[in-house]
Amino acid sequence: MTTTGPRNDGLRLSPFRGLRYAPERIGSLAAVTSPPYDVVVRPDGLRHLETADPHNIVRLILPQAASPAARHRQAADTLHRWQAEGVLRTDPEPALYVYEQRAGDTLQRGLIGALRLSRPEEGVVLPHEDVMPDVVADRADLMRETAANLEPLLLSYRGDGTVSGAVAVIERAIRRAPLLSTTTEDGFCHRLWAVTDPAELAEAGTDLARRRALIADGHHRWATYLRLRDERPSPGPWDHGLVLLVDTARYPLRVRAIHRLLERLPVPDALRALKDAFRVRRIDGPLPRALDVLHTSSAAAAPGGPDNAFLLAGDGGFHLLDRPDPELLARTVPAGRPEAWRTLDATVLHSVLLEHVWRIPDGPEDIRYIHDTEAAVEQAERHGGTAVLMRPVHEDTVRGLAEQGVTMPRKSTSFGPKPATGLVLRDLDQN
């Protein structure tokens, strides 16, 4: 997403004094990290992280207490105690941080820094998904209490494919000894370097000032940044937010689906309500085989017809929904949007199935969003509900809609690999 001609109203990524774990005060760096807050969805996953190390970052991003206010206050108290005890300490000088993730054939590198905030209409940072107000409110309350950016958002931009500007800064940094290196239990090796040289900071900054970015992961946190910025006088530290910027011309991101868990809708009821809305076929397991059928279902779509498809699970089996009724789509999918939006699986799911066929209220008590496919199926079976397994959206579709200013239904995509939480934080009182 490169702009043409010289401009200075693009991305403004500033160095900051990172707040990082002191190695001598923790068991291991891997044991104190966590996936992003919205990926830690299962209670057993939360307990696993809490017991991995008494200083695991999940105690800050997902504190546990009797009420929301108590949770947020507890996170702030914990953060300040860890700082006072030297568990977390601030780096001596401002830096941009080169961050690398590697596992097998997957390699991602980018720059972590404090990005100047901008609204979507400014065309610098483009969202592609709607957000849930209650989640934004919760994250805002947490950030107010802690006065910290606890985890970086993932943003992508398109460079020109050459080793220059920010890419050149990254390539030089990785030839030096890293500040930290650790391998998390998912098999990813994480490394971090600090860039403090004024010439290198200027080189990266000049390059990024010509770019604009897509929010790949972190729409709710970006909305939180904007809400809190508007509450405070400018200029100040709240004018910026912690992000990881990745050049996808150099390091393409993976795009995966986010699944829906409908705990109050048993699979038999879901199937009964469908009637003739979709073709329904029972698919033999195991799960990987059923997913293969889902992912290749577009090849079996009726010629010229819609190719939306979903896989339902939760009753011990798998049920493929495809070939939706075109007349039903015409009646229920909102008009006045681009065709690419109207034909999205997520659009059809929310407009047709959830709202019209199943009449599921759009709230956290009725719809949960789960990244892990096996977890979605397991929880549906445990609670007697329905897991709706989705297909991923192509990145070009996401980017094209974002450039038109059109947002997709919330939780339509999962870009990755996502940055690990806990490697570097930003203390707003010191930045």
Tab-separated table of N, CA and C in Angstrom, residues 342-415:
chain	number	residue	atom	x	y	z
A	342	ARG	N	-20.784	-7.979	-0.097
A	342	ARG	CA	-22.065	-8.677	-0.021
A	342	ARG	C	-21.909	-10.190	-0.152
A	343	THR	N	-20.821	-10.641	-0.778
A	343	THR	CA	-20.623	-12.079	-0.983
A	343	THR	C	-19.672	-12.710	0.026
A	344	LEU	N	-19.160	-11.944	0.968
A	344	LEU	CA	-18.285	-12.507	1.995
A	344	LEU	C	-19.026	-13.571	2.809
A	345	ASP	N	-18.310	-14.622	3.189
A	345	ASP	CA	-18.907	-15.611	4.088
A	345	ASP	C	-19.376	-14.954	5.388
A	346	ALA	N	-18.558	-14.051	5.931
A	346	ALA	CA	-18.921	-13.423	7.207
A	346	ALA	C	-20.175	-12.574	7.057
A	347	THR	N	-20.331	-11.894	5.924
A	347	THR	CA	-21.538	-11.099	5.686
A	347	THR	C	-22.766	-11.998	5.638
A	348	VAL	N	-22.662	-13.091	4.889
A	348	VAL	CA	-23.787	-14.015	4.762
A	348	VAL	C	-24.091	-14.679	6.103
A	349	LEU	N	-23.053	-15.030	6.849
A	349	LEU	CA	-23.279	-15.640	8.156
A	349	LEU	C	-24.080	-14.720	9.056
A	350	HIS	N	-23.635	-13.460	9.171
A	350	HIS	CA	-24.270	-12.550	10.123
A	350	HIS	C	-25.628	-12.059	9.626
A	351	SER	N	-25.720	-11.706	8.338
A	351	SER	CA	-26.969	-11.144	7.821
A	351	SER	C	-28.045	-12.211	7.611
A	352	VAL	N	-27.637	-13.386	7.118
A	352	VAL	CA	-28.601	-14.410	6.738
A	352	VAL	C	-28.819	-15.412	7.870
A	353	LEU	N	-27.744	-16.086	8.294
A	353	LEU	CA	-27.899	-17.164	9.267
A	353	LEU	C	-28.174	-16.644	10.672
A	354	LEU	N	-27.290	-15.801	11.190
A	354	LEU	CA	-27.430	-15.381	12.584
A	354	LEU	C	-28.661	-14.502	12.795
A	355	GLU	N	-28.841	-13.532	11.912
A	355	GLU	CA	-29.928	-12.569	12.117
A	355	GLU	C	-31.273	-13.093	11.625
A	356	HIS	N	-31.312	-13.696	10.445
A	356	HIS	CA	-32.595	-14.055	9.835
A	356	HIS	C	-33.039	-15.489	10.148
A	357	VAL	N	-32.128	-16.462	9.976
A	357	VAL	CA	-32.511	-17.868	10.123
A	357	VAL	C	-32.521	-18.298	11.585
A	358	TRP	N	-31.434	-18.066	12.288
A	358	TRP	CA	-31.318	-18.535	13.667
A	358	TRP	C	-31.758	-17.512	14.698
A	359	ARG	N	-31.834	-16.239	14.298
A	359	ARG	CA	-32.258	-15.152	15.179
A	359	ARG	C	-31.429	-15.132	16.470
A	360	ILE	N	-30.125	-15.141	16.284
A	360	ILE	CA	-29.181	-15.098	17.405
A	360	ILE	C	-28.867	-13.642	17.737
A	361	PRO	N	-29.086	-13.186	18.963
A	361	PRO	CA	-28.725	-11.808	19.328
A	361	PRO	C	-27.232	-11.565	19.153
A	362	ASP	N	-26.897	-10.360	18.737
A	362	ASP	CA	-25.499	-10.020	18.470
A	362	ASP	C	-24.852	-9.504	19.753
A	363	GLY	N	-24.509	-10.448	20.636
A	363	GLY	CA	-23.889	-10.060	21.899
A	363	GLY	C	-22.960	-11.142	22.392
A	364	PRO	N	-22.066	-10.815	23.318
A	364	PRO	CA	-21.070	-11.780	23.792
A	364	PRO	C	-21.667	-12.981	24.517
A	365	GLU	N	-22.897	-12.861	25.028
A	365	GLU	CA	-23.509	-14.001	25.702
A	365	GLU	C	-23.959	-15.069	24.712
A	366	ASP	N	-24.153	-14.678	23.460
A	366	ASP	CA	-24.687	-15.611	22.464
A	366	ASP	C	-23.688	-15.990	21.378
A	367	ILE	N	-22.732	-15.117	21.089
A	367	ILE	CA	-21.755	-15.385	20.032
A	367	ILE	C	-20.357	-15.191	20.590
A	368	ARG	N	-19.558	-16.251	20.526
A	368	ARG	CA	-18.151	-16.139	20.919
A	368	ARG	C	-17.289	-16.362	19.685
A	369	TYR	N	-16.132	-15.711	19.668
A	369	TYR	CA	-15.226	-15.759	18.520
A	369	TYR	C	-13.968	-16.515	18.930
A	370	ILE	N	-13.658	-17.579	18.215
A	370	ILE	CA	-12.567	-18.470	18.601
A	370	ILE	C	-11.643	-18.690	17.409
A	371	HIS	N	-10.347	-18.465	17.628
A	371	HIS	CA	-9.368	-18.612	16.552
A	371	HIS	C	-9.023	-20.072	16.273
A	372	ASP	N	-8.937	-20.869	17.319
A	372	ASP	CA	-8.470	-22.243	17.181
A	372	ASP	C	-9.637	-23.162	16.795
A	373	THR	N	-9.469	-23.893	15.685
A	373	THR	CA	-10.559	-24.727	15.176
A	373	THR	C	-10.916	-25.847	16.143
A	374	GLU	N	-9.909	-26.555	16.643
A	374	GLU	CA	-10.177	-27.656	17.569
A	374	GLU	C	-10.858	-27.158	18.836
A	375	ALA	N	-10.448	-25.989	19.318
A	375	ALA	CA	-11.072	-25.432	20.529
A	375	ALA	C	-12.533	-25.091	20.275
A	376	ALA	N	-12.843	-24.569	19.090
A	376	ALA	CA	-14.227	-24.230	18.776
A	376	ALA	C	-15.109	-25.477	18.791
A	377	VAL	N	-14.621	-26.567	18.176
A	377	VAL	CA	-15.394	-27.812	18.132
A	377	VAL	C	-15.535	-28.401	19.529
A	378	GLU	N	-14.431	-28.424	20.281
A	378	GLU	CA	-14.454	-29.014	21.627
A	378	GLU	C	-15.412	-28.268	22.545
A	379	GLN	N	-15.416	-26.939	22.471
A	379	GLN	CA	-16.302	-26.174	23.351
A	379	GLN	C	-17.756	-26.313	22.933
A	380	ALA	N	-18.008	-26.408	21.624
A	380	ALA	CA	-19.384	-26.627	21.175
A	380	ALA	C	-19.915	-27.958	21.693
A	381	GLU	N	-19.082	-28.996	21.624
A	381	GLU	CA	-19.504	-30.306	22.117
A	381	GLU	C	-19.684	-30.302	23.625
A	382	ARG	N	-18.829	-29.578	24.320
A	382	ARG	CA	-18.914	-29.537	25.786
A	382	ARG	C	-20.174	-28.824	26.251
A	383	HIS	N	-20.542	-27.746	25.562
A	383	HIS	CA	-21.687	-26.936	25.999
A	383	HIS	C	-22.978	-27.281	25.271
A	384	GLY	N	-22.934	-28.225	24.326
A	384	GLY	CA	-24.139	-28.560	23.589
A	384	GLY	C	-24.564	-27.495	22.612
A	385	GLY	N	-23.603	-26.706	22.141
A	385	GLY	CA	-23.895	-25.629	21.210
A	385	GLY	C	-23.445	-25.967	19.799
A	386	THR	N	-23.305	-24.930	18.992
A	386	THR	CA	-22.925	-25.087	17.590
A	386	THR	C	-21.668	-24.271	17.307
A	387	ALA	N	-20.674	-24.927	16.741
A	387	ALA	CA	-19.500	-24.226	16.221
A	387	ALA	C	-19.722	-24.008	14.729
A	388	VAL	N	-19.576	-22.761	14.286
A	388	VAL	CA	-19.639	-22.440	12.858
A	388	VAL	C	-18.204	-22.206	12.397
A	389	LEU	N	-17.676	-23.163	11.634
A	389	LEU	CA	-16.295	-23.083	11.166
A	389	LEU	C	-16.274	-22.361	9.828
A	390	MET	N	-15.344	-21.416	9.715
A	390	MET	CA	-15.305	-20.491	8.580
A	390	MET	C	-14.111	-20.770	7.675
A	391	ARG	N	-14.179	-20.237	6.457
A	391	ARG	CA	-13.051	-20.248	5.535
A	391	ARG	C	-12.320	-18.909	5.615
A	392	PRO	N	-11.003	-18.890	5.379
A	392	PRO	CA	-10.279	-17.614	5.415
A	392	PRO	C	-10.609	-16.748	4.204
A	393	VAL	N	-10.418	-15.433	4.371
A	393	VAL	CA	-10.616	-14.461	3.303
A	393	VAL	C	-9.251	-14.122	2.718
A	394	HIS	N	-9.174	-13.949	1.405
A	394	HIS	CA	-7.905	-13.609	0.772
A	394	HIS	C	-7.497	-12.186	1.152
A	395	GLU	N	-6.205	-11.980	1.388
A	395	GLU	CA	-5.712	-10.667	1.820
A	395	GLU	C	-6.064	-9.577	0.817
A	396	ASP	N	-6.030	-9.867	-0.484
A	396	ASP	CA	-6.343	-8.846	-1.485
A	396	ASP	C	-7.779	-8.349	-1.341
A	397	THR	N	-8.695	-9.243	-0.955
A	397	THR	CA	-10.082	-8.836	-0.725
A	397	THR	C	-10.174	-7.893	0.461
A	398	VAL	N	-9.471	-8.238	1.529
A	398	VAL	CA	-9.461	-7.404	2.729
A	398	VAL	C	-8.909	-6.023	2.409
A	399	ARG	N	-7.786	-5.992	1.726
A	399	ARG	CA	-7.119	-4.727	1.419
A	399	ARG	C	-7.968	-3.879	0.468
A	400	GLY	N	-8.575	-4.544	-0.526
A	400	GLY	CA	-9.388	-3.803	-1.480
A	400	GLY	C	-10.580	-3.127	-0.835
A	401	LEU	N	-11.262	-3.837	0.069
A	401	LEU	CA	-12.390	-3.238	0.774
A	401	LEU	C	-11.935	-2.101	1.688
A	402	ALA	N	-10.813	-2.306	2.381
A	402	ALA	CA	-10.307	-1.269	3.284
A	402	ALA	C	-9.972	0.004	2.522
A	403	GLU	N	-9.419	-0.135	1.331
A	403	GLU	CA	-9.075	1.041	0.536
A	403	GLU	C	-10.309	1.785	0.045
A	404	GLN	N	-11.452	1.096	-0.016
A	404	GLN	CA	-12.716	1.749	-0.365
A	404	GLN	C	-13.420	2.333	0.854
A	405	GLY	N	-12.811	2.139	2.029
A	405	GLY	CA	-13.432	2.613	3.257
A	405	GLY	C	-14.564	1.739	3.737
A	406	VAL	N	-14.593	0.469	3.287
A	406	VAL	CA	-15.652	-0.467	3.654
A	406	VAL	C	-15.108	-1.443	4.686
A	407	THR	N	-15.774	-1.535	5.826
A	407	THR	CA	-15.342	-2.466	6.863
A	407	THR	C	-16.105	-3.777	6.747
A	408	MET	N	-15.412	-4.866	7.058
A	408	MET	CA	-16.005	-6.190	7.041
A	408	MET	C	-16.695	-6.451	8.385
A	409	PRO	N	-17.576	-7.465	8.449
A	409	PRO	CA	-18.124	-7.834	9.759
A	409	PRO	C	-17.004	-8.148	10.749
A	410	ARG	N	-17.247	-7.849	12.008
A	410	ARG	CA	-16.215	-8.037	13.028
A	410	ARG	C	-15.699	-9.484	13.038
A	411	LYS	N	-14.425	-9.600	13.365
A	411	LYS	CA	-13.767	-10.898	13.481
A	411	LYS	C	-13.902	-11.723	12.188
A	412	SER	N	-13.695	-11.048	11.047
A	412	SER	CA	-13.770	-11.746	9.768
A	412	SER	C	-12.468	-12.438	9.413
A	413	THR	N	-11.357	-11.946	9.938
A	413	THR	CA	-10.049	-12.481	9.562
A	413	THR	C	-9.146	-12.615	10.772
A	414	SER	N	-8.141	-13.452	10.623
A	414	SER	CA	-7.088	-13.585	11.625
A	414	SER	C	-5.752	-13.583	10.888
A	415	PHE	N	-5.090	-12.437	10.894
A	415	PHE	CA	-3.779	-12.332	10.267
A	415	PHE	C	-2.709	-12.827	11.231
